[in-house]
Short mmCIF file of C-alpha atoms in Angstrom, two decimals:
data_model
loop_
_atom_site.label_atom_id
_atom_site.label_comp_id
_atom_site.label_asym_id
_atom_site.label_seq_id
_atom_site.Cartn_x
_atom_site.Cartn_y
_atom_site.Cartn_z
CA MET A 1 -18.76 39.12 -37.73
CA PRO A 2 -16.84 41.57 -39.92
CA SER A 3 -15.02 40.21 -42.92
CA SER A 4 -11.62 41.66 -42.08
CA ALA A 5 -8.88 39.38 -40.86
CA GLY A 6 -9.65 38.32 -37.31
CA PRO A 7 -8.20 36.03 -34.68
CA SER A 8 -6.25 32.84 -35.27
CA ILE A 9 -7.72 30.65 -37.97
CA ASP A 10 -8.04 27.92 -35.41
CA THR A 11 -10.65 29.68 -33.33
CA ILE A 12 -13.79 31.74 -33.28
CA THR A 13 -15.89 32.71 -30.30
CA GLU A 14 -19.53 31.71 -30.05
CA GLY A 15 -21.21 32.79 -26.87
CA GLY A 16 -18.02 32.40 -24.89
CA ARG A 17 -17.02 28.92 -26.17
CA VAL A 18 -14.20 28.28 -28.56
CA THR A 19 -14.98 26.60 -31.87
CA GLN A 20 -12.34 25.11 -34.09
CA VAL A 21 -12.31 25.07 -37.85
CA GLY A 22 -9.22 22.94 -38.18
CA GLU A 23 -7.45 24.87 -40.91
CA GLY A 24 -4.16 24.98 -39.06
CA GLN A 25 -2.68 28.22 -40.40
CA GLU A 26 -2.52 31.54 -38.66
CA ALA A 27 -4.43 34.56 -39.91
CA GLU A 28 -2.47 37.52 -41.26
CA GLU A 29 -3.36 40.24 -38.82
CA SER A 30 -2.03 42.99 -41.07
CA ALA A 31 -3.55 41.70 -44.31
CA PRO A 32 -6.27 44.10 -45.52
CA GLN A 33 -9.54 42.73 -46.85
CA VAL A 34 -9.55 43.24 -50.63
CA THR A 35 -12.98 43.29 -52.22
CA THR A 36 -13.07 41.81 -55.72
CA PHE A 37 -15.65 40.15 -57.88
CA GLY A 38 -16.58 36.83 -56.29
CA ALA A 39 -16.32 37.96 -52.65
CA PRO A 40 -18.82 35.99 -50.55
CA THR A 41 -21.53 37.48 -48.36
CA ALA A 42 -23.41 36.13 -45.36
CA GLY A 43 -26.61 34.37 -46.35
CA GLU A 44 -25.35 33.52 -49.83
CA VAL A 45 -25.95 29.93 -50.95
CA LEU A 46 -23.12 28.33 -52.92
CA ALA A 47 -23.87 25.61 -55.49
CA GLU A 48 -27.53 25.87 -54.44
CA ARG A 49 -26.64 23.96 -51.31
CA TYR A 50 -24.10 25.55 -48.94
CA GLU A 51 -25.33 28.62 -47.08
CA LEU A 52 -22.64 30.93 -45.73
CA VAL A 53 -23.45 31.80 -42.13
CA GLU A 54 -20.40 33.49 -40.61
CA HIS A 55 -16.97 34.57 -41.82
CA ILE A 56 -14.31 33.24 -39.44
CA ASN A 57 -11.12 34.80 -40.84
CA ASN A 58 -8.55 34.70 -43.61
CA ASP A 59 -5.58 32.39 -43.51
CA SER A 60 -2.00 33.16 -44.51
CA ALA A 61 -2.42 31.31 -47.81
CA GLY A 62 -5.02 33.85 -48.94
CA ARG A 63 -8.12 31.76 -48.30
CA LEU A 64 -11.31 32.77 -46.50
CA VAL A 65 -12.83 30.42 -43.95
CA TRP A 66 -16.57 30.49 -43.38
CA ARG A 67 -18.92 28.56 -41.16
CA GLY A 68 -21.80 27.35 -43.24
CA ILE A 69 -24.81 25.04 -43.39
CA ASP A 70 -25.52 22.27 -45.84
CA VAL A 71 -29.18 23.18 -46.46
CA ILE A 72 -29.95 19.74 -47.88
CA LEU A 73 -28.47 17.57 -45.14
CA ARG A 74 -28.90 20.27 -42.45
CA ARG A 75 -25.41 19.89 -41.03
CA PRO A 76 -22.70 22.46 -40.25
CA VAL A 77 -19.81 22.68 -42.69
CA ALA A 78 -16.60 24.62 -43.09
CA VAL A 79 -16.24 26.45 -46.39
CA VAL A 80 -12.69 27.35 -47.43
CA LEU A 81 -12.93 29.86 -50.27
CA ARG A 82 -10.47 31.57 -52.60
CA TYR A 83 -11.22 34.23 -55.16
CA PRO A 84 -10.54 34.37 -57.94
CA GLY A 85 -10.49 30.64 -58.70
CA GLY A 86 -8.85 29.09 -61.74
CA ASP A 87 -5.09 28.54 -61.66
CA SER A 88 -4.63 30.27 -58.30
CA ALA A 89 -6.87 27.68 -56.63
CA THR A 90 -5.40 24.59 -58.30
CA GLU A 91 -3.39 23.39 -55.30
CA MET A 92 -6.29 23.86 -52.90
CA LEU A 93 -8.73 21.98 -55.15
CA GLN A 94 -6.31 19.17 -55.97
CA GLY A 95 -5.55 18.64 -52.31
CA ALA A 96 -9.26 18.56 -51.47
CA VAL A 97 -10.08 16.10 -54.26
CA ALA A 98 -7.26 13.80 -53.20
CA ALA A 99 -8.24 14.01 -49.53
CA SER A 100 -11.89 13.26 -50.34
CA ARG A 101 -10.85 9.81 -51.57
CA VAL A 102 -9.58 8.80 -48.14
CA ILE A 103 -12.22 8.03 -45.53
CA HIS A 104 -10.81 7.58 -42.06
CA PRO A 105 -12.08 8.50 -38.57
CA ASN A 106 -8.91 10.51 -37.91
CA LEU A 107 -9.15 12.60 -41.08
CA VAL A 108 -11.37 15.65 -41.54
CA GLY A 109 -14.02 14.71 -44.09
CA VAL A 110 -14.01 16.60 -47.40
CA TYR A 111 -17.49 16.92 -48.93
CA ASP A 112 -17.11 19.04 -52.04
CA ALA A 113 -14.62 21.00 -54.20
CA ILE A 114 -15.94 23.51 -56.76
CA ASP A 115 -14.26 25.97 -59.13
CA GLU A 116 -16.51 28.74 -60.45
CA ALA A 117 -13.65 30.63 -62.17
CA GLU A 118 -14.29 33.89 -60.28
CA ARG A 119 -13.96 31.88 -57.06
CA ALA A 120 -13.24 28.36 -55.86
CA TYR A 121 -14.17 26.70 -52.61
CA VAL A 122 -13.81 23.49 -50.65
CA VAL A 123 -16.58 22.26 -48.37
CA ARG A 124 -15.59 20.01 -45.54
CA GLU A 125 -16.42 18.79 -42.08
CA TRP A 126 -16.89 21.34 -39.34
CA VAL A 127 -14.97 20.41 -36.17
CA ASP A 128 -16.00 21.69 -32.76
CA GLY A 129 -13.01 21.50 -30.45
CA HIS A 130 -9.42 22.74 -30.22
CA SER A 131 -6.27 22.51 -32.26
CA LEU A 132 -3.32 20.80 -30.60
CA ARG A 133 -1.51 24.14 -30.70
CA GLU A 134 -4.22 25.78 -28.63
CA LEU A 135 -4.60 22.78 -26.32
CA VAL A 136 -0.90 22.83 -25.40
CA ALA A 137 -0.99 26.58 -24.82
CA ASP A 138 -2.23 25.72 -21.32
CA GLY A 139 0.73 23.41 -20.73
CA PRO A 140 2.24 20.19 -22.12
CA LEU A 141 0.04 17.10 -22.21
CA ASP A 142 0.50 14.02 -20.09
CA PRO A 143 2.33 11.16 -21.89
CA ALA A 144 -0.78 8.99 -22.24
CA ARG A 145 -2.74 11.73 -24.00
CA ALA A 146 0.21 12.66 -26.19
CA THR A 147 0.55 9.02 -27.23
CA THR A 148 -3.16 8.84 -28.08
CA ILE A 149 -2.87 11.92 -30.28
CA GLY A 150 0.28 10.63 -31.96
CA ASN A 151 -1.42 7.29 -32.60
CA ALA A 152 -4.40 9.01 -34.24
CA VAL A 153 -2.20 11.17 -36.48
CA ALA A 154 -0.06 8.19 -37.54
CA SER A 155 -3.20 6.17 -38.28
CA ALA A 156 -4.56 9.00 -40.43
CA LEU A 157 -1.26 9.20 -42.32
CA ALA A 158 -1.25 5.41 -42.83
CA ALA A 159 -4.62 5.73 -44.56
CA VAL A 160 -3.37 8.63 -46.70
CA HIS A 161 -0.11 6.89 -47.61
CA ALA A 162 -1.94 3.68 -48.57
CA THR A 163 -3.36 5.59 -51.55
CA GLY A 164 0.09 6.86 -52.56
CA MET A 165 -0.70 10.39 -51.39
CA VAL A 166 1.33 12.65 -49.12
CA HIS A 167 -0.31 14.87 -46.51
CA GLY A 168 2.49 17.41 -46.41
CA ASN A 169 1.13 19.65 -43.67
CA VAL A 170 1.31 17.85 -40.32
CA HIS A 171 1.87 20.23 -37.42
CA PRO A 172 0.10 21.32 -34.20
CA GLY A 173 -2.31 23.60 -36.07
CA THR A 174 -3.66 20.88 -38.37
CA VAL A 175 -4.15 18.35 -35.56
CA MET A 176 -7.62 18.88 -34.12
CA ILE A 177 -9.15 17.45 -30.95
CA SER A 178 -12.94 17.63 -31.02
CA ASP A 179 -15.11 18.19 -27.98
CA ASP A 180 -15.98 14.47 -27.90
CA GLY A 181 -12.28 13.51 -27.84
CA ARG A 182 -11.87 12.56 -31.50
CA VAL A 183 -8.49 13.46 -33.00
CA VAL A 184 -8.49 14.47 -36.64
CA LEU A 185 -5.93 15.67 -39.16
CA ALA A 186 -6.86 18.48 -41.57
CA ASP A 187 -5.56 20.61 -44.43
CA ALA A 188 -3.57 18.27 -46.69
CA ARG A 189 -1.26 19.85 -49.29
CA THR A 190 -0.23 18.61 -52.76
CA ASP A 191 2.62 20.92 -53.73
CA GLY A 192 5.17 18.09 -53.93
CA ALA A 193 7.53 19.56 -51.32
CA ASP A 194 7.05 16.63 -48.92
CA ASN A 195 7.11 12.84 -48.99
CA HIS A 196 5.98 9.93 -46.84
CA GLN A 197 9.09 10.10 -44.66
CA SER A 198 8.65 13.79 -43.92
CA ASP A 199 5.05 13.07 -42.92
CA VAL A 200 6.23 10.38 -40.50
CA ARG A 201 8.96 12.60 -39.05
CA ALA A 202 6.30 15.26 -38.50
CA VAL A 203 4.56 12.83 -36.13
CA GLY A 204 7.74 13.00 -34.05
CA GLY A 205 7.35 16.78 -34.07
CA VAL A 206 3.73 16.48 -32.94
CA LEU A 207 4.75 14.15 -30.09
CA TYR A 208 7.58 16.48 -29.09
CA PHE A 209 5.23 19.48 -29.09
CA ALA A 210 2.56 17.66 -27.09
CA LEU A 211 5.11 16.57 -24.47
CA THR A 212 7.09 19.82 -24.19
CA GLY A 213 5.10 22.72 -25.67
CA HIS A 214 7.96 23.35 -28.14
CA TRP A 215 8.14 22.70 -31.88
CA PRO A 216 11.41 21.05 -33.04
CA HIS A 217 11.08 22.38 -36.60
CA ALA A 218 10.68 26.08 -35.85
CA GLU A 219 13.53 26.86 -38.23
CA ALA A 220 11.22 25.71 -41.08
CA PRO A 221 8.15 27.98 -40.89
CA LEU A 222 4.82 27.09 -42.41
CA ARG A 223 4.79 27.63 -46.15
CA GLY A 224 2.96 30.83 -46.99
CA ALA A 225 3.15 32.19 -43.45
CA THR A 226 4.66 35.54 -42.64
CA ALA A 227 7.03 36.09 -39.74
CA GLY A 228 5.32 35.47 -36.43
CA HIS A 229 2.65 33.20 -37.90
CA GLY A 230 2.14 29.54 -38.61
CA ARG A 231 4.84 27.19 -37.32
CA ALA A 232 7.12 30.14 -36.64
CA ALA A 233 4.67 31.30 -33.95
CA ILE A 234 5.27 28.11 -31.94
CA PRO A 235 8.12 28.20 -29.38
CA ASP A 236 11.30 26.63 -30.68
CA ALA A 237 12.71 23.53 -29.01
CA VAL A 238 15.29 23.82 -26.22
CA ARG A 239 18.67 23.46 -27.91
CA ASP A 240 22.26 22.99 -26.80
CA ALA A 241 25.20 25.10 -27.96
CA GLY A 242 25.49 23.00 -31.12
CA GLY A 243 21.83 23.44 -32.02
CA ALA A 244 20.77 19.90 -31.07
CA ILE A 245 17.36 19.70 -29.43
CA ALA A 246 16.95 18.52 -25.85
CA ALA A 247 14.97 15.32 -25.35
CA PRO A 248 11.50 15.62 -23.76
CA ARG A 249 12.78 13.91 -20.60
CA GLN A 250 15.40 16.63 -20.23
CA ILE A 251 12.71 19.31 -20.35
CA ARG A 252 9.98 17.94 -18.09
CA ALA A 253 9.36 15.18 -15.62
CA GLY A 254 7.11 12.18 -16.16
CA VAL A 255 7.93 11.26 -19.77
CA PRO A 256 8.48 7.49 -20.06
CA ALA A 257 11.81 6.46 -21.53
CA TYR A 258 10.25 4.48 -24.37
CA LEU A 259 8.16 7.45 -25.53
CA ASP A 260 11.19 9.75 -25.25
CA ASP A 261 13.28 7.34 -27.35
CA LEU A 262 10.60 6.97 -30.00
CA THR A 263 10.11 10.72 -30.33
CA MET A 264 13.83 11.43 -30.65
CA ASP A 265 14.31 8.59 -33.15
CA LEU A 266 11.61 10.08 -35.37
CA LEU A 267 13.35 13.45 -35.26
CA ASP A 268 16.84 12.07 -35.95
CA ALA A 269 17.67 12.73 -39.62
CA GLU A 270 20.33 10.01 -39.52
CA ILE A 271 17.82 7.29 -38.59
CA GLU A 272 15.46 6.10 -41.29
CA PRO A 273 11.89 6.35 -40.02
CA PRO A 274 9.41 3.47 -40.26
CA SER A 275 6.42 3.49 -42.55
CA SER A 276 3.33 5.22 -41.20
CA ASP A 277 1.44 1.96 -40.72
CA VAL A 278 4.28 0.47 -38.64
CA LEU A 279 4.47 3.65 -36.57
CA ALA A 280 0.69 3.60 -36.05
CA ALA A 281 0.89 -0.01 -34.84
CA GLU A 282 3.72 0.84 -32.44
CA LEU A 283 1.89 3.85 -31.01
CA ALA A 284 -1.26 1.75 -30.67
CA ARG A 285 0.80 -0.70 -28.59
CA LEU A 286 1.98 2.15 -26.39
CA ASP A 287 -1.44 3.81 -26.26
CA VAL A 288 -2.45 2.59 -22.81
CA SER A 289 -4.15 4.25 -19.90
CA ALA A 290 -2.23 6.60 -17.64
CA ASP A 291 -2.42 4.03 -14.81
CA GLU A 292 -0.75 1.36 -16.95
CA GLN A 293 1.75 3.34 -18.98
CA PHE A 294 4.66 2.78 -16.58
CA LEU A 295 4.08 -0.97 -16.14
CA ASP A 296 5.49 -2.11 -19.47
CA ASN A 297 8.58 -0.07 -20.16
CA GLY A 298 9.97 -2.48 -22.72
CA GLY A 299 10.95 0.15 -25.22
CA PRO A 300 9.47 1.11 -28.53
CA LEU A 301 10.50 0.33 -32.04
CA ARG A 302 14.10 1.45 -32.58
CA PHE A 303 14.88 2.42 -36.14
CA THR A 304 18.21 1.46 -37.70
CA PRO A 305 19.89 2.62 -40.91
CA ASP A 306 19.21 0.59 -44.05
CA THR A 307 22.06 -1.91 -44.44
CA GLY A 308 20.66 -3.66 -47.48
CA GLU A 309 19.91 -6.79 -45.46
CA VAL A 310 16.43 -8.18 -45.02
CA PRO A 311 15.21 -6.92 -41.63
CA SER A 312 14.06 -9.31 -38.98
CA PRO A 313 10.27 -9.67 -38.71
CA LEU A 314 10.70 -9.02 -34.99
CA ALA A 315 12.38 -5.70 -35.73
CA ALA A 316 9.65 -4.82 -38.21
CA ALA A 317 7.01 -5.59 -35.61
CA GLY A 318 8.76 -3.32 -33.13
CA GLY A 319 9.92 -4.06 -29.63
CA ARG A 320 13.40 -4.94 -28.46
CA LYS A 321 11.80 -6.49 -25.42
CA VAL A 322 9.92 -9.00 -27.59
CA ALA A 323 13.08 -9.97 -29.45
CA ILE A 324 15.12 -10.36 -26.26
CA GLY A 325 12.34 -12.28 -24.53
CA ILE A 326 11.91 -14.74 -27.38
CA ALA A 327 15.68 -15.17 -27.70
CA GLY A 328 15.86 -15.94 -23.98
CA LEU A 329 13.07 -18.51 -24.20
CA LEU A 330 14.75 -20.15 -27.18
CA ALA A 331 18.04 -20.36 -25.27
CA VAL A 332 16.36 -21.95 -22.26
CA ALA A 333 14.49 -24.37 -24.49
CA LEU A 334 17.69 -25.33 -26.33
CA VAL A 335 19.56 -26.05 -23.09
CA GLY A 336 16.66 -28.12 -21.83
CA LEU A 337 16.49 -30.06 -25.10
CA LEU A 338 20.20 -30.86 -25.05
CA ILE A 339 20.02 -32.04 -21.44
CA GLY A 340 16.99 -34.17 -22.23
CA ILE A 341 18.64 -35.76 -25.26
CA SER A 342 21.80 -36.52 -23.30
CA THR A 343 19.84 -37.99 -20.40
CA LEU A 344 17.28 -40.08 -22.26
CA GLY A 345 19.23 -41.46 -25.17
CA GLY A 346 22.29 -41.53 -27.33
CA ASP A 347 24.57 -42.94 -24.56
CA ASP A 348 24.81 -46.60 -23.47
CA ASN A 349 26.74 -45.70 -20.34
CA PRO A 350 24.21 -45.03 -17.53
CA GLN A 351 27.05 -43.82 -15.29
CA THR A 352 27.50 -40.70 -17.44
CA ASN A 353 25.60 -37.67 -16.17
CA PRO A 354 25.67 -34.54 -18.36
CA VAL A 355 25.33 -32.35 -15.29
CA ALA A 356 28.20 -32.90 -12.87
CA ALA A 357 27.42 -32.63 -9.19
CA PRO A 358 29.58 -30.17 -7.25
CA SER A 359 32.54 -31.83 -5.61
CA SER A 360 35.50 -30.54 -3.68
CA ASN A 361 37.56 -33.29 -5.35
CA ALA A 362 36.69 -32.25 -8.90
CA PRO A 363 39.78 -31.75 -11.05
CA VAL A 364 40.74 -28.19 -11.78
CA ASP A 365 41.33 -27.08 -15.36
CA GLU A 366 44.42 -24.96 -14.89
CA ALA A 367 44.00 -23.47 -18.38
CA ALA A 368 40.57 -22.05 -17.56
CA PRO A 369 40.65 -18.36 -16.56
CA ALA A 370 39.68 -17.55 -13.02
CA ALA A 371 36.29 -15.92 -12.58
CA VAL A 372 36.50 -12.16 -12.22
CA THR A 373 34.65 -10.82 -9.21
CA ALA A 374 33.24 -7.31 -9.39
CA GLY A 375 34.17 -4.95 -6.62
CA PRO A 376 34.41 -1.22 -5.88
CA LEU A 377 36.36 0.79 -8.42
CA LYS A 378 38.35 3.83 -7.34
CA ILE A 379 37.33 7.21 -8.74
CA SER A 380 40.45 9.26 -9.38
CA THR A 381 38.83 12.60 -10.30
CA ALA A 382 35.40 14.24 -10.38
CA ARG A 383 34.38 17.56 -11.92
CA ILE A 384 31.15 19.48 -12.42
CA ILE A 385 29.77 19.86 -15.95
CA ASP A 386 27.80 23.09 -16.30
CA PRO A 387 27.53 24.12 -20.00
CA GLU A 388 25.10 26.99 -19.43
CA GLY A 389 26.16 28.11 -15.97
CA ASP A 390 28.31 30.91 -14.58
CA ARG A 391 30.91 28.54 -13.04
CA THR A 392 29.74 29.26 -9.47
CA GLU A 393 28.66 25.66 -8.82
CA VAL A 394 31.75 23.77 -9.92
CA ARG A 395 33.43 23.50 -6.51
CA ASN A 396 33.51 20.53 -4.12
CA ALA A 397 33.19 17.84 -6.81
CA ASP A 398 35.72 15.73 -4.87
CA LYS A 399 33.13 15.27 -2.12
CA VAL A 400 31.11 12.88 -4.30
CA PHE A 401 33.73 10.10 -3.85
CA ASP A 402 35.33 10.88 -0.46
CA GLY A 403 33.49 8.08 1.35
CA ASN A 404 31.47 10.51 3.49
CA GLU A 405 27.77 10.17 2.67
CA ASP A 406 26.88 13.11 4.91
CA ASP A 407 28.88 15.65 2.92
CA GLY A 408 28.64 16.04 -0.85
CA TRP A 409 28.38 18.49 -3.74
CA GLU A 410 25.14 20.43 -4.16
CA THR A 411 23.50 22.80 -6.60
CA GLN A 412 22.31 26.27 -5.81
CA THR A 413 18.62 26.84 -5.04
CA TYR A 414 16.64 27.56 -8.22
CA LYS A 415 13.30 29.33 -8.23
CA GLY A 416 10.18 28.85 -10.27
CA ARG A 417 10.65 25.47 -11.94
CA ALA A 418 12.34 22.16 -11.18
CA ASN A 419 14.34 22.22 -14.42
CA PHE A 420 16.92 24.61 -12.93
CA GLY A 421 14.44 27.48 -13.05
CA ASN A 422 14.22 26.99 -16.83
CA LEU A 423 17.68 28.59 -17.04
CA LYS A 424 19.62 25.56 -18.24
CA GLN A 425 19.01 22.10 -19.62
CA GLY A 426 20.86 20.44 -16.77
CA MET A 427 24.10 19.92 -14.84
CA GLY A 428 26.27 16.90 -14.30
CA VAL A 429 29.03 15.24 -12.29
CA TRP A 430 31.82 13.83 -14.47
CA VAL A 431 34.01 11.10 -13.00
CA ASP A 432 37.29 9.58 -14.15
CA LEU A 433 38.06 6.00 -13.09
CA GLY A 434 41.76 6.55 -13.78
CA GLY A 435 41.86 3.84 -16.43
CA GLU A 436 39.62 1.59 -18.48
CA HIS A 437 37.54 -0.93 -16.56
CA THR A 438 34.72 -3.38 -16.98
CA VAL A 439 31.88 -1.65 -15.15
CA LYS A 440 28.96 -3.54 -13.67
CA SER A 441 26.92 -0.77 -12.01
CA VAL A 442 26.98 2.79 -10.72
CA GLN A 443 25.13 3.89 -7.59
CA VAL A 444 24.45 7.54 -6.81
CA LEU A 445 23.31 8.64 -3.36
CA LEU A 446 21.31 11.88 -3.42
CA SER A 447 20.27 14.31 -0.73
CA ALA A 448 16.54 14.09 -1.47
CA ARG A 449 13.89 12.23 -3.42
CA GLY A 450 12.23 13.39 -6.61
CA ALA A 451 15.24 14.07 -8.83
CA SER A 452 15.48 13.19 -12.52
CA ALA A 453 18.82 12.09 -13.94
CA GLN A 454 20.59 9.95 -16.53
CA LEU A 455 24.00 8.29 -16.68
CA TYR A 456 26.16 8.64 -19.80
CA ALA A 457 29.55 7.32 -20.84
CA GLY A 458 32.18 8.83 -23.10
CA SER A 459 35.77 8.63 -24.25
CA THR A 460 36.95 12.23 -23.90
CA GLU A 461 38.31 13.97 -20.82
CA ARG A 462 36.41 16.91 -19.38
CA PRO A 463 37.75 20.28 -20.67
CA SER A 464 38.05 23.29 -18.37
CA SER A 465 35.60 25.70 -20.04
CA SER A 466 31.86 26.12 -20.46
CA ALA A 467 32.19 25.65 -24.22
CA GLY A 468 34.09 22.45 -23.57
CA ASP A 469 31.37 21.31 -21.16
CA ALA A 470 28.75 21.79 -23.88
CA GLN A 471 30.74 19.73 -26.36
CA LEU A 472 31.39 17.02 -23.79
CA PHE A 473 27.69 16.72 -22.97
CA ALA A 474 26.80 16.60 -26.68
CA ASP A 475 29.29 13.74 -27.14
CA TYR A 476 28.39 11.80 -24.00
CA LYS A 477 24.60 11.88 -24.39
CA LYS A 478 24.96 9.60 -27.41
CA THR A 479 25.78 6.73 -25.01
CA ALA A 480 23.16 6.40 -22.28
CA ILE A 481 23.59 3.70 -19.64
CA GLY A 482 20.44 1.89 -18.53
CA GLN A 483 17.16 3.67 -18.02
CA PRO A 484 16.83 7.29 -16.89
CA PHE A 485 15.36 7.89 -13.44
CA GLN A 486 12.37 10.19 -13.56
CA GLU A 487 11.02 11.46 -10.24
CA HIS A 488 12.75 8.57 -8.47
CA GLU A 489 11.10 7.83 -5.13
CA GLY A 490 14.28 6.95 -3.25
CA THR A 491 17.56 8.73 -2.69
CA LYS A 492 19.66 5.98 -4.30
CA MET A 493 19.86 5.61 -8.06
CA THR A 494 21.48 2.47 -9.44
CA PHE A 495 22.44 2.34 -13.11
CA ASN A 496 23.02 -1.02 -14.76
CA GLY A 497 23.04 -1.86 -18.47
CA PHE A 498 26.78 -1.58 -19.08
CA ASN A 499 28.17 -3.53 -22.04
CA ALA A 500 30.18 -6.44 -20.61
CA ASP A 501 32.44 -6.44 -23.67
CA GLN A 502 33.29 -2.77 -23.40
CA LYS A 503 35.74 -0.91 -21.18
CA TYR A 504 34.79 2.38 -19.51
CA ARG A 505 36.81 5.17 -17.95
CA TYR A 506 34.75 8.38 -18.08
CA LEU A 507 31.15 8.62 -16.82
CA LEU A 508 28.71 11.52 -16.57
CA PHE A 509 25.84 11.67 -14.09
CA TRP A 510 23.50 14.23 -15.68
CA ILE A 511 20.71 15.92 -13.67
CA THR A 512 17.64 17.36 -15.42
CA GLU A 513 15.10 17.87 -12.62
CA LEU A 514 15.66 19.06 -9.04
CA PRO A 515 13.52 18.19 -6.01
CA SER A 516 11.82 20.96 -4.08
CA SER A 517 13.81 22.44 -1.20
CA ASP A 518 13.59 25.61 0.92
CA GLY A 519 11.02 27.32 -1.26
CA GLY A 520 12.85 26.44 -4.46
CA TYR A 521 14.59 23.50 -6.10
CA LYS A 522 17.94 22.05 -5.05
CA LEU A 523 19.85 18.76 -5.05
CA GLY A 524 22.97 17.35 -3.41
CA VAL A 525 25.03 14.44 -4.77
CA GLN A 526 26.36 12.80 -1.60
CA GLU A 527 28.35 9.88 -2.96
CA ILE A 528 28.98 8.05 -6.24
CA THR A 529 30.21 4.44 -6.12
CA VAL A 530 31.19 2.29 -9.09
CA GLN A 531 31.25 -1.53 -9.15
CA GLY A 532 33.39 -3.37 -11.66
CA SER A 533 36.75 -4.92 -12.31
#
């Protein structure tokens, strides 16, 4: 193979199959090959041990990547070489030496690091397989596989962080999936520009990329990469008018809510991320087979800002479901204990029963408030929220609460993809209850099965412009009600999960995926009913 810069550093072609070297940076297509003293040649043996077999390409950091053979152990190796060596190779060698101290199945093994002054090189494990970047080029991964990859990367980082090191270069190009399914992380950096938290947040980026095919940090290109290379070559995330990224569930169908929440929490700069070992444990809990992944939708670890208080061990272990479940069991046990104590002892009067039998003659405590019974709430106004539309679909919103289930508001027919033809991140129906109410549930009747939607609540009234719609959606999506419905099998969606201590007036039913209809994708909202008091 010629020694000029070739294809992406991630790949070479051997007899039609793709082989990965795991370096993770893009080659500079326009960079000329400069011949200086120390340039390697095919067949040369370095350190009397590593034979150079084939030049793969040059990466954007100025290094040459070769496929080689360890002539002593007779195994393939990757040789990453820079010439001249000396000061210009310090970062590369320091990173290799540090990485060689960490042995973990999800880290690329580093075998040797040598500085010969006129050139320096690192010898490490050769990986046959694909980078995550190349794997997702064929389409986003299913949630189970994305979780497995995220778990492997977090586990690798936990091993690195346990030594006090920082990886500093986690992105889709440095995450490798070998032909036998092993996931490994390569190409650690030691330039001091990153820390443990940035490593952990990068796992959120890896999850986001695996689930959507978009990189949420495209505004921060790979260090040393020219325009069009490295991270900058990966498609940017879908963003709203304010620059906020869309959640994976808003981009594609089939992403479980707990995985969506975890990914977005990791990417939220205002939420302190967990340590890498805690994240690895949480992803291991979620790393289940595709057949089981929707059975336990208890929610992942939710990260909260540091308040200075000692966190609960339950919170540290992850899992709101665990905490709620244990709290419920404790409450039941406490009630049972009190009843048992009252029944079996502590009272000499056998006539006294702690649990009064129902009686029509029981005295009424006139001071006690009457029980409030939930019933239908009247919707006073409904409007269509369409931040990225041309205002042609905003009519007939009043039909969603006119009591006629056969006639409602509907979208246009979109072609190509269920996410509004990839033209917009979604549309919604905004409703005004006319005043603040305690809301128990919201039911939405749709024209067809297979839609994806979420219910949000807010405190601002819907403006009359597209720009106002964008701001309203950005404000409302901070308060989700219940669980999103992804590819719901029925035509009725019921949203619970309202806070009993909170009053609501404005609600937003937000649609992200349309069911197929008439050769395209289309949805009608037939009727929205609200229960409360």
